[in-house]
Amino acid sequence: MTLDETDRAILNRMQDDLPLTSQPYAMVAQELGVSEQDLLVRLSRMKDDRVITRFGPFFDAAAMGGAFCLCAMAIPTEAFESVLTKVNAHPEVAHNYERTHRLNMWFVLATETPQGIEACADAIEQETGIEVLRFPKLQEFFIGFRVAA
């Protein structure tokens, strides 16, 4: 898929905050000089074509009193699916990825309190019998991505 100038402007604008109104897409469309319908069609097309894979809010869990933690586990190949099911049953698991590495399962825990990280990771260890390595966020980085015109 080839992105035109409007697609690029939409991608760049949608990475900023959305207006907190009942019609945020209409306001963004007006800023960009397109109709709301055109904006929505273009976003849908870019998602269908996998130019973008996800569109949604990013919440700062720490600012709201919660926490994030990157975790990893070394799962025996024959037990991977069973452990995956147990790990993913926890609503605190935000992402879960299989890797070709000794530490072959990586996931993010997102909890309402910092203590929730330990409680959830401990529960996963109890359920699976496998250690959950925890890599807490020490510093946050924001990497802005812009599409050149």
PDB file of N, CA and C in Angstrom, residues 73 80-97 105-109 120 124 127-128:
ATOM      1  N   MET A  73       9.783 -16.043  31.001  1.00  0.00           N
ATOM      2  CA  MET A  73       9.811 -17.391  31.563  1.00  0.00           C
ATOM      3  C   MET A  73      10.524 -18.316  30.581  1.00  0.00           C
ATOM      4  N   PHE A  80       4.621 -25.546  26.592  1.00  0.00           N
ATOM      5  CA  PHE A  80       4.392 -24.143  26.240  1.00  0.00           C
ATOM      6  C   PHE A  80       2.901 -23.799  26.164  1.00  0.00           C
ATOM      7  N   GLU A  81       2.121 -24.565  25.431  1.00  0.00           N
ATOM      8  CA  GLU A  81       0.696 -24.241  25.260  1.00  0.00           C
ATOM      9  C   GLU A  81      -0.056 -24.266  26.591  1.00  0.00           C
ATOM     10  N   SER A  82       0.257 -25.233  27.428  1.00  0.00           N
ATOM     11  CA  SER A  82      -0.396 -25.337  28.738  1.00  0.00           C
ATOM     12  C   SER A  82      -0.068 -24.125  29.611  1.00  0.00           C
ATOM     13  N   VAL A  83       1.206 -23.747  29.637  1.00  0.00           N
ATOM     14  CA  VAL A  83       1.630 -22.588  30.436  1.00  0.00           C
ATOM     15  C   VAL A  83       1.044 -21.312  29.840  1.00  0.00           C
ATOM     16  N   LEU A  84       1.044 -21.200  28.532  1.00  0.00           N
ATOM     17  CA  LEU A  84       0.476 -20.034  27.855  1.00  0.00           C
ATOM     18  C   LEU A  84      -0.970 -19.814  28.280  1.00  0.00           C
ATOM     19  N   THR A  85      -1.742 -20.894  28.321  1.00  0.00           N
ATOM     20  CA  THR A  85      -3.146 -20.797  28.719  1.00  0.00           C
ATOM     21  C   THR A  85      -3.272 -20.294  30.154  1.00  0.00           C
ATOM     22  N   LYS A  86      -2.429 -20.796  31.037  1.00  0.00           N
ATOM     23  CA  LYS A  86      -2.473 -20.374  32.441  1.00  0.00           C
ATOM     24  C   LYS A  86      -2.070 -18.908  32.596  1.00  0.00           C
ATOM     25  N   VAL A  87      -1.016 -18.507  31.903  1.00  0.00           N
ATOM     26  CA  VAL A  87      -0.550 -17.124  31.996  1.00  0.00           C
ATOM     27  C   VAL A  87      -1.609 -16.169  31.440  1.00  0.00           C
ATOM     28  N   ASN A  88      -2.127 -16.497  30.266  1.00  0.00           N
ATOM     29  CA  ASN A  88      -3.097 -15.607  29.619  1.00  0.00           C
ATOM     30  C   ASN A  88      -4.440 -15.558  30.337  1.00  0.00           C
ATOM     31  N   ALA A  89      -4.685 -16.475  31.254  1.00  0.00           N
ATOM     32  CA  ALA A  89      -5.928 -16.442  32.030  1.00  0.00           C
ATOM     33  C   ALA A  89      -5.939 -15.289  33.032  1.00  0.00           C
ATOM     34  N   HIS A  90      -4.780 -14.702  33.275  1.00  0.00           N
ATOM     35  CA  HIS A  90      -4.697 -13.581  34.213  1.00  0.00           C
ATOM     36  C   HIS A  90      -5.023 -12.282  33.473  1.00  0.00           C
ATOM     37  N   PRO A  91      -6.017 -11.535  33.943  1.00  0.00           N
ATOM     38  CA  PRO A  91      -6.373 -10.285  33.261  1.00  0.00           C
ATOM     39  C   PRO A  91      -5.255  -9.241  33.313  1.00  0.00           C
ATOM     40  N   GLU A  92      -4.290  -9.424  34.196  1.00  0.00           N
ATOM     41  CA  GLU A  92      -3.169  -8.470  34.300  1.00  0.00           C
ATOM     42  C   GLU A  92      -2.169  -8.625  33.156  1.00  0.00           C
ATOM     43  N   VAL A  93      -2.254  -9.715  32.397  1.00  0.00           N
ATOM     44  CA  VAL A  93      -1.321  -9.960  31.291  1.00  0.00           C
ATOM     45  C   VAL A  93      -1.762  -9.128  30.091  1.00  0.00           C
ATOM     46  N   ALA A  94      -0.938  -8.126  29.754  1.00  0.00           N
ATOM     47  CA  ALA A  94      -1.282  -7.199  28.677  1.00  0.00           C
ATOM     48  C   ALA A  94      -0.822  -7.704  27.316  1.00  0.00           C
ATOM     49  N   HIS A  95       0.338  -8.300  27.227  1.00  0.00           N
ATOM     50  CA  HIS A  95       0.887  -8.818  25.969  1.00  0.00           C
ATOM     51  C   HIS A  95       1.583 -10.122  26.308  1.00  0.00           C
ATOM     52  N   ASN A  96       1.656 -11.027  25.356  1.00  0.00           N
ATOM     53  CA  ASN A  96       2.377 -12.272  25.572  1.00  0.00           C
ATOM     54  C   ASN A  96       2.978 -12.697  24.245  1.00  0.00           C
ATOM     55  N   TYR A  97       4.303 -12.890  24.219  1.00  0.00           N
ATOM     56  CA  TYR A  97       5.000 -13.223  22.988  1.00  0.00           C
ATOM     57  C   TYR A  97       5.893 -14.436  23.175  1.00  0.00           C
ATOM     58  N   MET A 105       9.098 -17.179  26.668  1.00  0.00           N
ATOM     59  CA  MET A 105       7.818 -16.490  26.854  1.00  0.00           C
ATOM     60  C   MET A 105       8.072 -15.147  27.532  1.00  0.00           C
ATOM     61  N   TRP A 106       7.614 -14.097  26.870  1.00  0.00           N
ATOM     62  CA  TRP A 106       7.754 -12.731  27.391  1.00  0.00           C
ATOM     63  C   TRP A 106       6.368 -12.109  27.443  1.00  0.00           C
ATOM     64  N   PHE A 107       6.059 -11.458  28.548  1.00  0.00           N
ATOM     65  CA  PHE A 107       4.760 -10.812  28.673  1.00  0.00           C
ATOM     66  C   PHE A 107       4.880  -9.589  29.570  1.00  0.00           C
ATOM     67  N   VAL A 108       3.868  -8.750  29.501  1.00  0.00           N
ATOM     68  CA  VAL A 108       3.807  -7.538  30.312  1.00  0.00           C
ATOM     69  C   VAL A 108       2.673  -7.700  31.308  1.00  0.00           C
ATOM     70  N   LEU A 109       2.954  -7.391  32.566  1.00  0.00           N
ATOM     71  CA  LEU A 109       1.915  -7.329  33.581  1.00  0.00           C
ATOM     72  C   LEU A 109       1.549  -5.866  33.795  1.00  0.00           C
ATOM     73  N   CYS A 120       0.612 -11.131  41.167  1.00  0.00           N
ATOM     74  CA  CYS A 120       0.273 -11.843  39.938  1.00  0.00           C
ATOM     75  C   CYS A 120       1.425 -12.750  39.505  1.00  0.00           C
ATOM     76  N   ILE A 124       1.360 -16.839  39.116  1.00  0.00           N
ATOM     77  CA  ILE A 124       1.739 -17.564  37.897  1.00  0.00           C
ATOM     78  C   ILE A 124       2.804 -18.614  38.214  1.00  0.00           C
ATOM     79  N   GLU A 127       1.071 -21.528  39.908  1.00  0.00           N
ATOM     80  CA  GLU A 127       0.235 -22.299  38.985  1.00  0.00           C
ATOM     81  C   GLU A 127       1.038 -23.135  38.007  1.00  0.00           C
ATOM     82  N   THR A 128       2.222 -22.621  37.609  1.00  0.00           N
ATOM     83  CA  THR A 128       2.998 -23.280  36.553  1.00  0.00           C
ATOM     84  C   THR A 128       4.209 -24.037  37.078  1.00  0.00           C
TER      85      THR A 128
END
